[in-house]
Amino acid sequence: MLRFVWTWSPSSTRRFNPFRLLSFLRRDRSHNATLTSSRGSGPTSTHDSDSYPSLLNCRSSLGNFRSAAACLGMATGSLHPPKRSKRLSKERSPYLLQHALNPVDWFPWGQEAFDKAKSEDKPIFLSGNGSCLSETISIISKLIAKQSCTVLVGYSTCHWCHVMEKQSFEDEEIGRILSDNFVCIKVDREERPDVDRVYMTFVQATSGGGGWPLSVWLTPDLRPFLGGTYFPPGDYGRRPGFKTVLLRIIEQVQCKSLLVTCTGVHTSPMMKMKWQTNREALRLSGERVMDTLRKCTSISAHPGEAPPPAPDVAKRCLQQLAQSYEEEYGGFRAAPKFPTPVNLVFLMSFWAVNCAASEGAEALHMALHTLRKMALGGIHDHVAQGFHRYSTDSSWHVPHFEKMLYDQAQLAMAYITAYQVCLYVPAHLKGGHKNQQVSRECLFAHVAQDVLQYVSRDLSHESGGFYGAEDADSLPTAESMEKREGAFCVWTASEIRELLSCVVEGATSGVTQADIFMHHYGVRDQGNVEPEQDPHGELQGQNVLIVRYSPELTAARFGLSVDRVTEVLASARARLAEVRRVRPRPHLDTKMLASWNGLMLSGLARVGAVLGEGALLQRAEQTARFLHEHLWDGQRQQMLHSCYRGDNMEVAQTASPIPGFLDDYAYVVCGLLDLFEATQNAHWLQWAEELQLRQDQLFWDAQGSGYFYSDPSDPMLLLSLKQDQDGAEPSANSVSAMNLLRLSHLMGQWDWLERSRRLLAAFSDRLVNMPIALPDMVRGLMAHHYTFKQVIICGQRDAEDTASLIACVNSLFLPYKASRLHFLALCP
């Protein structure tokens, strides 16, 4: 986050140079590289692999608020009641509905807000939630309005979005300032990821960091001139509070003369840039900034350029991952730690073609060790299944308790891939005794099933679709007035003793279920969360379950067999799950996104195929039918981005449905291809082909190759971006590179093979210099090099030997293959 100091600059004649500001901010990126391991101590980060900004203690900031009453009277005039907009109450987005009663005159993103900003000559305040993709922006562009527009971007399960709402947007004084002086727009970044990416790109380009909530101030023509993430309501040290920032923007915009001081998140040298009153100079400077950003974000292939050599790129990617790998607990930095399934699947794919080399063994160890430690850690919900968003410590113990659909889908695929690998990996690479090897193989399969059990139970709509996320915060009890992070998931030692008081027969004298459970899962009387992981005291005396001992060691400790201990622990978890079901649940974001449902489709199809579970394949087909029925507009031949759970549990849609973005097409095509290979139902392959053709028409860059994220002709977006990072979700270009390759072999359309090569060539610079940013695209590059395999099974559809052959193919880890069944006609 940036610190801002706004001052008068009425007399300076120095010409404003935006490039000096850009270069200064790039030099200052080191200040944003400081990591924090404190749970919930700052805005939600945009990149799993990026560093977090230094973060504030919200409660401390409340005590440091500096009054600005004198300025307020001058800026806002009479103290009339704040405007309360009813616009958001008509929206479907859970995030927008959460803000419907704020004392702020909120608009959703759309023409009504833009027209108001222009007609009243007001700036825009853009406010919203976000995901793990981008960071804080402070861009200075042409200042043509008397006032500005404010936009806030966020999402419904974002912890720091909730914090900023409670502290600032529910404050009537701040609401009055916003409503009187700005056109205030609230954006759900999961609903409009295109808007989020553009303005987050501005923030990243100038500060090197970011997160959510994303707060950006725009001119009426939608050009940003200031941005940040979370602002405390009042001043905190050298960091101005939200009210101070608003008042100084009002002053300086009205005076047409602006001096901005930007520093990093820690104390750093000040860099002063001045706005002049010459509007033409400002216009030209703004255009230069925009041109620079367009050049910085441009990705294209030179005519005739070939993709870079796959072995070299793959080895460099491995080396970069190894440099950030944390040996003791796995993962790819000290803390906070994200699951990063794209990294893990790349490592297992690298091993598959380098299994005889030491580098292959190293890659496999990093992947399997990380997956084991995550499965045993507190980031894994041992009672109600599924995975939390990330761990705030290095040992995967204390998580940020939010659960996201896209994490569950990708982790189910990563764990089932690890299971496939362990079935055939040489014994000396597994380590341990034979029984331990078998238990580890089963662990990966069980975790994949466990994830799908959680999603099917808690994130599933009866139509076949899946909801987006479950919040981290909830009420500790039905009588509580204030939500706490993790309240739904944590336990006191006394609760566990009371619930698991039965004596275990056959154990050492007087041992109860609670004794065994508390030993195995590290439960302590005083709680097992260290103070540095709980800066706000929300987890004091509470326990986050983490497996501390193997079943063998726990069995030996209490004189029981391993099977008996396993049975006792399973019974205890089931009892705790019953109790959790009657606790107040966290908020559920009931948006259903095409992209994330596409990822879930892949997860169901792959796990169902590998384990031969027909129920999972049936659920996958139900999801595919949901996507076709509710998120495919057959008349316009386009995907829709989202739909919603209605008031009566029906699938609902907005009056103006949001057209699909690139990842909606790419993820669904991938899911359909996985479903086709699992079921051999040609209907799904045909729809995948249809969607790929439409994707090519809408998003392909005919000049530079690769796919734009959104419609490049959209006049409301200042930048046409091509996503160049595999983060919390894989880049849609990475997924498309493999989709095109698979389709070319399955359909015999070799122009798609060439398109895949051109796509990879467009990202050559990124692949050569920073392949760690695109591990999923590196897999696509490797698939071109290592001869993509097509497996053809000839047989009768319902024959037992045909089913056995299909099961054999599905059980193998063949990362670069496409399988198709050719049925034999029965002889007369």
PDB file of C-alpha atoms in Angstrom, residues 349 352-353 417 420 605-607 609-610 670 673-680 685 737-746 779-780 782-793 805-821:
ATOM      1  CA  SER A 349       4.956 -33.618 -14.795  1.00  0.00           C
ATOM      2  CA  ALA A 352       7.349 -38.016 -15.470  1.00  0.00           C
ATOM      3  CA  VAL A 353       9.830 -37.188 -18.269  1.00  0.00           C
ATOM      4  CA  THR A 417      -2.146 -36.920  -9.591  1.00  0.00           C
ATOM      5  CA  GLN A 420      -1.235 -41.889  -9.640  1.00  0.00           C
ATOM      6  CA  ALA A 605     -13.893 -36.053 -13.955  1.00  0.00           C
ATOM      7  CA  ARG A 606     -10.240 -36.768 -13.175  1.00  0.00           C
ATOM      8  CA  VAL A 607     -10.767 -38.129  -9.667  1.00  0.00           C
ATOM      9  CA  ALA A 609     -11.776 -41.637 -13.730  1.00  0.00           C
ATOM     10  CA  VAL A 610      -8.680 -42.524 -11.692  1.00  0.00           C
ATOM     11  CA  CYS A 670     -10.557 -28.234 -20.332  1.00  0.00           C
ATOM     12  CA  LEU A 673     -12.091 -32.657 -22.484  1.00  0.00           C
ATOM     13  CA  ASP A 674     -11.427 -34.294 -19.110  1.00  0.00           C
ATOM     14  CA  LEU A 675     -15.046 -35.420 -18.947  1.00  0.00           C
ATOM     15  CA  PHE A 676     -14.879 -36.822 -22.477  1.00  0.00           C
ATOM     16  CA  GLU A 677     -11.742 -38.827 -21.702  1.00  0.00           C
ATOM     17  CA  ALA A 678     -13.363 -40.161 -18.522  1.00  0.00           C
ATOM     18  CA  THR A 679     -16.729 -41.120 -20.076  1.00  0.00           C
ATOM     19  CA  GLN A 680     -15.997 -41.311 -23.818  1.00  0.00           C
ATOM     20  CA  LEU A 685     -16.082 -33.418 -27.057  1.00  0.00           C
ATOM     21  CA  ALA A 737      -2.137 -23.989 -24.903  1.00  0.00           C
ATOM     22  CA  MET A 738      -2.884 -27.514 -23.676  1.00  0.00           C
ATOM     23  CA  ASN A 739      -6.549 -27.439 -24.776  1.00  0.00           C
ATOM     24  CA  LEU A 740      -5.518 -26.642 -28.352  1.00  0.00           C
ATOM     25  CA  LEU A 741      -2.971 -29.451 -28.355  1.00  0.00           C
ATOM     26  CA  ARG A 742      -5.454 -32.004 -27.004  1.00  0.00           C
ATOM     27  CA  LEU A 743      -8.156 -30.949 -29.449  1.00  0.00           C
ATOM     28  CA  SER A 744      -5.784 -31.101 -32.402  1.00  0.00           C
ATOM     29  CA  HIS A 745      -5.089 -34.774 -31.659  1.00  0.00           C
ATOM     30  CA  LEU A 746      -8.634 -35.744 -30.734  1.00  0.00           C
ATOM     31  CA  ARG A 779       3.745 -28.019 -19.032  1.00  0.00           C
ATOM     32  CA  GLY A 780       2.103 -27.113 -22.334  1.00  0.00           C
ATOM     33  CA  MET A 782       6.809 -29.708 -22.598  1.00  0.00           C
ATOM     34  CA  ALA A 783       3.831 -31.469 -24.190  1.00  0.00           C
ATOM     35  CA  HIS A 784       4.931 -30.172 -27.590  1.00  0.00           C
ATOM     36  CA  HIS A 785       8.494 -31.343 -27.046  1.00  0.00           C
ATOM     37  CA  TYR A 786       7.950 -34.779 -25.515  1.00  0.00           C
ATOM     38  CA  THR A 787       5.587 -36.092 -28.202  1.00  0.00           C
ATOM     39  CA  PHE A 788       1.976 -35.847 -27.210  1.00  0.00           C
ATOM     40  CA  LYS A 789       0.531 -39.364 -26.968  1.00  0.00           C
ATOM     41  CA  GLN A 790      -2.865 -40.422 -28.228  1.00  0.00           C
ATOM     42  CA  VAL A 791      -4.215 -43.598 -26.624  1.00  0.00           C
ATOM     43  CA  ILE A 792      -6.765 -45.415 -28.775  1.00  0.00           C
ATOM     44  CA  ILE A 793      -8.764 -48.256 -27.226  1.00  0.00           C
ATOM     45  CA  LEU A 805      -8.397 -51.276 -20.467  1.00  0.00           C
ATOM     46  CA  ILE A 806     -10.004 -47.869 -19.816  1.00  0.00           C
ATOM     47  CA  ALA A 807      -9.406 -48.256 -16.066  1.00  0.00           C
ATOM     48  CA  CYS A 808      -5.771 -49.147 -16.722  1.00  0.00           C
ATOM     49  CA  VAL A 809      -5.229 -46.060 -18.889  1.00  0.00           C
ATOM     50  CA  ASN A 810      -6.956 -43.815 -16.350  1.00  0.00           C
ATOM     51  CA  SER A 811      -4.823 -45.108 -13.490  1.00  0.00           C
ATOM     52  CA  LEU A 812      -1.577 -44.139 -15.248  1.00  0.00           C
ATOM     53  CA  PHE A 813      -0.003 -40.735 -14.854  1.00  0.00           C
ATOM     54  CA  LEU A 814       0.543 -39.746 -18.480  1.00  0.00           C
ATOM     55  CA  PRO A 815       0.703 -35.953 -18.406  1.00  0.00           C
ATOM     56  CA  TYR A 816       0.956 -35.540 -22.188  1.00  0.00           C
ATOM     57  CA  LYS A 817      -1.759 -37.716 -23.673  1.00  0.00           C
ATOM     58  CA  ALA A 818      -5.294 -37.764 -25.049  1.00  0.00           C
ATOM     59  CA  SER A 819      -7.355 -40.937 -25.010  1.00  0.00           C
ATOM     60  CA  ARG A 820     -10.201 -41.924 -27.273  1.00  0.00           C
ATOM     61  CA  LEU A 821     -12.184 -45.137 -27.497  1.00  0.00           C
TER      62      LEU A 821
END
